[in-house]
CSV table of C-alpha atoms in Angstrom, one decimal:
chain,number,residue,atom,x,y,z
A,1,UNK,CA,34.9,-47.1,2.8
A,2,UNK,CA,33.3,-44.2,1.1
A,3,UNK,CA,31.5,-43.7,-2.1
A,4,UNK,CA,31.9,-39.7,-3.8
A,5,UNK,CA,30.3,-37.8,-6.5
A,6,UNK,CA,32.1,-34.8,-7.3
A,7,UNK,CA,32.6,-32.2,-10.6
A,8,UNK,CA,36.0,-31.4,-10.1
A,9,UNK,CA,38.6,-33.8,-11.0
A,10,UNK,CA,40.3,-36.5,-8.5
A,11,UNK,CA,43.8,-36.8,-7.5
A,12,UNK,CA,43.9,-40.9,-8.1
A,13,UNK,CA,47.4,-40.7,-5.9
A,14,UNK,CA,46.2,-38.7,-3.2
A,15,UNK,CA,43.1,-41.2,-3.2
A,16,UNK,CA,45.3,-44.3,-2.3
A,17,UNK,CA,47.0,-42.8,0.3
A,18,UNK,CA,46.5,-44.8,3.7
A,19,UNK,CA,43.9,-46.4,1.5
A,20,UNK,CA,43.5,-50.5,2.1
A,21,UNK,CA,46.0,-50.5,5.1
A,22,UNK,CA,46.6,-53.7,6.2
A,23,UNK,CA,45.3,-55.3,3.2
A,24,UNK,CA,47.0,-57.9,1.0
A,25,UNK,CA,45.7,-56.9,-2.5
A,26,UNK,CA,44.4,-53.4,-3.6
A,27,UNK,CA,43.1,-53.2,-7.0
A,28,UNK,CA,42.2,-49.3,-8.3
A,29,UNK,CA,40.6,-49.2,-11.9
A,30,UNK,CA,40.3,-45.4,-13.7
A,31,UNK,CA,37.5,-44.7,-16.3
A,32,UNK,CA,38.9,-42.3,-18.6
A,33,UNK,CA,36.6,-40.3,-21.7
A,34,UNK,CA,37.2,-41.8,-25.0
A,35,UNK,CA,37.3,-40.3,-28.3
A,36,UNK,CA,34.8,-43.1,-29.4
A,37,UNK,CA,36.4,-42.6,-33.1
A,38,UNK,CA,37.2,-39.5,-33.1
A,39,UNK,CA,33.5,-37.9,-33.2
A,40,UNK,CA,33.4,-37.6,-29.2
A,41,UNK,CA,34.3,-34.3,-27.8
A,42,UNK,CA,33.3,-34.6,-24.4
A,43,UNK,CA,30.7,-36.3,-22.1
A,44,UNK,CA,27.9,-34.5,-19.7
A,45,UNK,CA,26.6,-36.4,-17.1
A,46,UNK,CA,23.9,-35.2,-14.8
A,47,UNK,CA,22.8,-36.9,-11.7
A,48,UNK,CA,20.5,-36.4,-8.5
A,49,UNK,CA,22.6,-35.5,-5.5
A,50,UNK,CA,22.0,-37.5,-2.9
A,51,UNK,CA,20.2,-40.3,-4.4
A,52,UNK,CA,23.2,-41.2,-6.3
A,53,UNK,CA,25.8,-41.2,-3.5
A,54,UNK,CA,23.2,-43.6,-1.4
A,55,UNK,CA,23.4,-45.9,-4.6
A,56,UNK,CA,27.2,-45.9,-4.8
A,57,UNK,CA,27.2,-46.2,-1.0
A,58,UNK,CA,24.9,-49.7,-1.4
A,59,UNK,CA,27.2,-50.8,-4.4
A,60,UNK,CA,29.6,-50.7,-2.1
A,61,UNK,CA,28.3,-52.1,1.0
A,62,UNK,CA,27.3,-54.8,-1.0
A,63,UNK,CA,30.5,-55.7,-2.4
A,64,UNK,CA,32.4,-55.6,1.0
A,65,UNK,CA,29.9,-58.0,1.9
A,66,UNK,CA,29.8,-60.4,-1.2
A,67,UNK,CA,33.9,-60.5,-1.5
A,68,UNK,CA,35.6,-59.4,2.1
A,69,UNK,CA,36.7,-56.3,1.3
A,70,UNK,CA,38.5,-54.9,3.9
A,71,UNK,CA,37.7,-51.2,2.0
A,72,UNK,CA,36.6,-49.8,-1.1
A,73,UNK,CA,36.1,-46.2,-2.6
A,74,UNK,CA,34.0,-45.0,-5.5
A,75,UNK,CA,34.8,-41.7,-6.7
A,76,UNK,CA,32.6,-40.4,-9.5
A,77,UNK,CA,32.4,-37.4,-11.6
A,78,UNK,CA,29.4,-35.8,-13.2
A,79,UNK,CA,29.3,-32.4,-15.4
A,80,UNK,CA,31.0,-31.7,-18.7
A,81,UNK,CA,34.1,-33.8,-19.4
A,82,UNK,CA,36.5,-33.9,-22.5
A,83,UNK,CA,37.7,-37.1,-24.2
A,84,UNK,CA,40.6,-38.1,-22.2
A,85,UNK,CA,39.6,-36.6,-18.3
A,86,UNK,CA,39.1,-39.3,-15.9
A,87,UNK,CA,35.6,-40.1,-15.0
A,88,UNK,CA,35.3,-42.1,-12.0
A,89,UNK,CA,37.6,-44.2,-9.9
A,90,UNK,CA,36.9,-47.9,-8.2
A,91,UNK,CA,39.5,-49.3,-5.1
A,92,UNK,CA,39.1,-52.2,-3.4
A,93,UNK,CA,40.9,-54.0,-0.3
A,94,UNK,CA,40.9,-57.0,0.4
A,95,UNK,CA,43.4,-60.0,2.0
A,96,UNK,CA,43.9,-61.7,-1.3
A,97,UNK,CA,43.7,-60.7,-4.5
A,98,UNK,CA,41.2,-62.8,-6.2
A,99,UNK,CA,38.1,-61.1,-3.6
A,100,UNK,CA,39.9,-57.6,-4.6
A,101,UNK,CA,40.1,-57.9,-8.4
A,102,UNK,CA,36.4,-59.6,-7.8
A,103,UNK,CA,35.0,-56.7,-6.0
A,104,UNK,CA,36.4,-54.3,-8.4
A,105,UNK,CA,35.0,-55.9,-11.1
A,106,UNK,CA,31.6,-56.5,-9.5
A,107,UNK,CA,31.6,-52.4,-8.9
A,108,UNK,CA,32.5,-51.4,-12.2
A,109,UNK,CA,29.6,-53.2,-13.6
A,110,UNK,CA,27.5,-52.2,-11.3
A,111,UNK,CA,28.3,-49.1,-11.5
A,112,UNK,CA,28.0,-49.0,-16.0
A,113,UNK,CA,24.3,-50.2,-15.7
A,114,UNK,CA,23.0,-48.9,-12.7
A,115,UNK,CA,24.5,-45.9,-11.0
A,116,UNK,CA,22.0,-43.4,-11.0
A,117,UNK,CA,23.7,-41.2,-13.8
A,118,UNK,CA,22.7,-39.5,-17.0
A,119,UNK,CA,24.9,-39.3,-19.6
A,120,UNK,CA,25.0,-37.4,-23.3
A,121,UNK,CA,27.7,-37.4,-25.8
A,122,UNK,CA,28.8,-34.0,-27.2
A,123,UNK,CA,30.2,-34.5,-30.8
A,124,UNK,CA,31.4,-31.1,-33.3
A,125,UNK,CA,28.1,-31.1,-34.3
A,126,UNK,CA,26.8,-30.6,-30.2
A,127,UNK,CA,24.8,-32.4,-27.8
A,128,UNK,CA,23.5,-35.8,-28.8
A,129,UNK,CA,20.7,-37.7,-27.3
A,130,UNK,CA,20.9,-39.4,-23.8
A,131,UNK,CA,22.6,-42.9,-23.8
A,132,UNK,CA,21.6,-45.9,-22.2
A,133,UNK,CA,23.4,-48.9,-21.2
A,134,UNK,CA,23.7,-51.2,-23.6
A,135,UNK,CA,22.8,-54.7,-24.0
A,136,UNK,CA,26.8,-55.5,-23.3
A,137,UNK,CA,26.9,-53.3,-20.5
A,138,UNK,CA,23.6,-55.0,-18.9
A,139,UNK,CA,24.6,-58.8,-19.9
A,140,UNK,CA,27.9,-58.2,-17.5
A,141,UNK,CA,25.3,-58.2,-14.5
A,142,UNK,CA,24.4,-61.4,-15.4
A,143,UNK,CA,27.6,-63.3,-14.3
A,144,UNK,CA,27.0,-61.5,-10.1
């Protein structure tokens, strides 16, 4: 169980090994950059280290808790990131496969509204203001 903020790209393979062991359902979900259209070039995220690593780390906790995970792992990337590098990583463990799909799910929108990032579109024409989360992306809270 371990939550990681890192700039340097993940190994998603080398994750999973001896990840879950035991476990009767792993579920792993990759954020990737997207072109949004075609006007994207990359992403920068900023964060606060420390602070950001003890909220992954509670997003975690809490979701072993909520859905019986038997182990999860949050892997998440700041810095500047081109349209199509992976962003951040989400396992979880569990004995059956509803609580691990669950728990994935429940990290993943936890971690689009409230993980203590900042994030800023880079287009052709350069850096664009600091984006939020969106009503979408805070609405999906709704349903934990």
């Amino acid at each position: 169980m371990s939550a990681r903020v890192q700039e340097a790209p993940f190994d998603l393979a080398a994750e999973l090994r001896d990840f879950g062991a035991g476990a009767g359902a792993i579920v792993t979900f990759q954020g990737i950059v997207r072109s949004e259209d075609g006007r994207l070039i990359a992403l920068e995220l900023e964060h606060y280290p420390g602070m950001t690593e003890k909220a992954l780390t509670r997003f975690g906790t809490e979701a072993a808790a909520r859905f019986s995970l038997s182990d999860w792992r949050i892997v998440h990337r700041y810095g500047h990131l081109a349209v199509g590098a992976p962003i951040m990583m989400v396992a979880t463990a569990a004995r059956h496969r509803v609580a691990a799909f669950e728990g994935a799910e429940y990290l993943m929108d936890w971690l689009k509204s409230r993980a203590p990032f900042w994030k800023r579109e880079i287009t052709l024409e350069g850096p664009g203001e600091w984006v939020a989360a969106t009503d979408k992306d805070e609405s999906a809270l709704d349903r934990w």
